[in-house]
Amino acid sequence: MSGKEGSGGFRKRKHDNFPHGQRREEKENVNPSSALMTSFKSFQLELDTRHDKYERLVKLSRDITIESKRTIFLLHRFTSAPNGEEILNESEVKLDAVRRKIKQVAQELIGEDMYQFHRAISPGLQEYVEAVSFQYFIKTRSLISVEEINKQLIFTVEDTEETTNTTSHSHDKQPHTWSLKVTPVDYLLGVADLTGELMRLCISSVGNGDIDTPFELSQFLCQIYDGFTFIGNTGPYEVSKKLYTLKQSLAKVENACYTLKVRGSEIPKHMLADVFSTKTEMIDQEEGLS
Amino acid sequence: MSVSDMFIALQGVLTADQDIREEIRKVVQALEQTAREILTLLQGVHQGSGFQDIPKKCQKAREHFGTVRTQLESLKTKFPTDQYYRFHEHWRFVLQRLVFLAAFVVYLESEMLVTREVVAEILGIEADRERGFHLDIEDYLSGVLTLASELARLAVNSVTAGDYSRPLRISTFINELDSGFRLLNLKNDSLRKRYDGLKYDVKKIEEVVYDLSIRGLNKEATAAEGGEK
């Protein structure tokens, strides 16, 4: 009889009208200190610890995403503003803040297998790659390498004093520096997102009457597109998915350059500025439609 | 470094990655084959005559686990140790299956739940993440849940074979397992889904015990057992 009643949750509901004493008796069937129960208690602890860590990482990843997005918006103002230096400095400050968050992520992952929690942090890292590479492009007109990004994500203990209380015994094994590595796939996905930003930059710089940047961007995007086609489907599924959007961005930039070239040659050089202020509206409309 | 150089380097990384995955898949296929063989062997206990030579079947199954150990040993060499979770998906399923098989063998032998350490030992891997190729806790728990449904089936079949005492013992065991799982705070993932199935196994076994007890068959069984002792 005792076995039949068991302690399954669904049974309990069914037998709610059972006398209390009887039910208590059944429950005591399972010895709370048996070997099985003790081991399950330790499993509870292990699973809870793991889930908590995952949730903390998800939260950090969200913060990283938001801050990176803000940095990108800030950088878009760069072309239209005369005070470029200031904006670049400000973006550097913002990215430093993002890096502090990433440092927390790296701290969480000390002594862990990064790939176990990769899904939690991947979106944030991609957004960070996008922001950092965008800033790097504006500064140097070239593509930041994955090694360059990872170089900035090496942290040392001296940076802050909070490390002393958050790191426990594992700290002893990893004495002074630790790092977070952006995986090649995260890097690729981030770069693919970057092309979308570059397309926007191109269109807005046309709007500002800047005639050199669109051609530069077109060339740069072309190189990136070539790179992605070279990788093709050796990469994971997400990469090939981005390839389509990348192609669209490239087409928009190429069309903008085309228009610029055709219309630009019809007009005498000294009148260019006037023409672009009217012509860009047309392009913007075109882009809006496509 | 030019853009195209960067992409060439990345492509190299991705190709190397794919090669590793290919190698892992090959070993995992072999593992799945062995797991199927062990399962076929153990399925024998569900037939009437199988109840007599359970020890023999367990013995044979344990021999097969030797093959599993060598196969897992070769799997370990296919990828860097610190990237276990990067390729976890590839062997997750088969590892859960193997945990179930090991747990089933141990249950048939001793009617106890196999501990995580013992499973790791049977499979020739580590229980702790720090020490190399290990058994993930969620995989272990999934394997144990598979054991529960297998035991529900075993309870039914042992009645058919005239063994009336086994369902009672299975019932106690499953109940303890159920209380154990109730201690866990599971997230809404595949393990939770599997756990949700446990109550049906509990119910099934309880029904078997009920059928036996209203017919007085369980008393007979306990009496007979007591007499044997």
PDB file of C-alpha atoms in Angstrom, chain A residues 70 100 110 120 222:
ATOM      1  CA  ARG A  70      24.626  53.635 -27.867  1.00  0.00           C
ATOM      2  CA  ARG A 100      34.488  46.865 -17.740  1.00  0.00           C
ATOM      3  CA  ILE A 110      37.367  32.141 -14.552  1.00  0.00           C
ATOM      4  CA  ALA A 120      24.437  33.677 -22.743  1.00  0.00           C
ATOM      5  CA  CYS A 222      33.451  45.024 -51.379  1.00  0.00           C
TER       6      CYS A 222
END
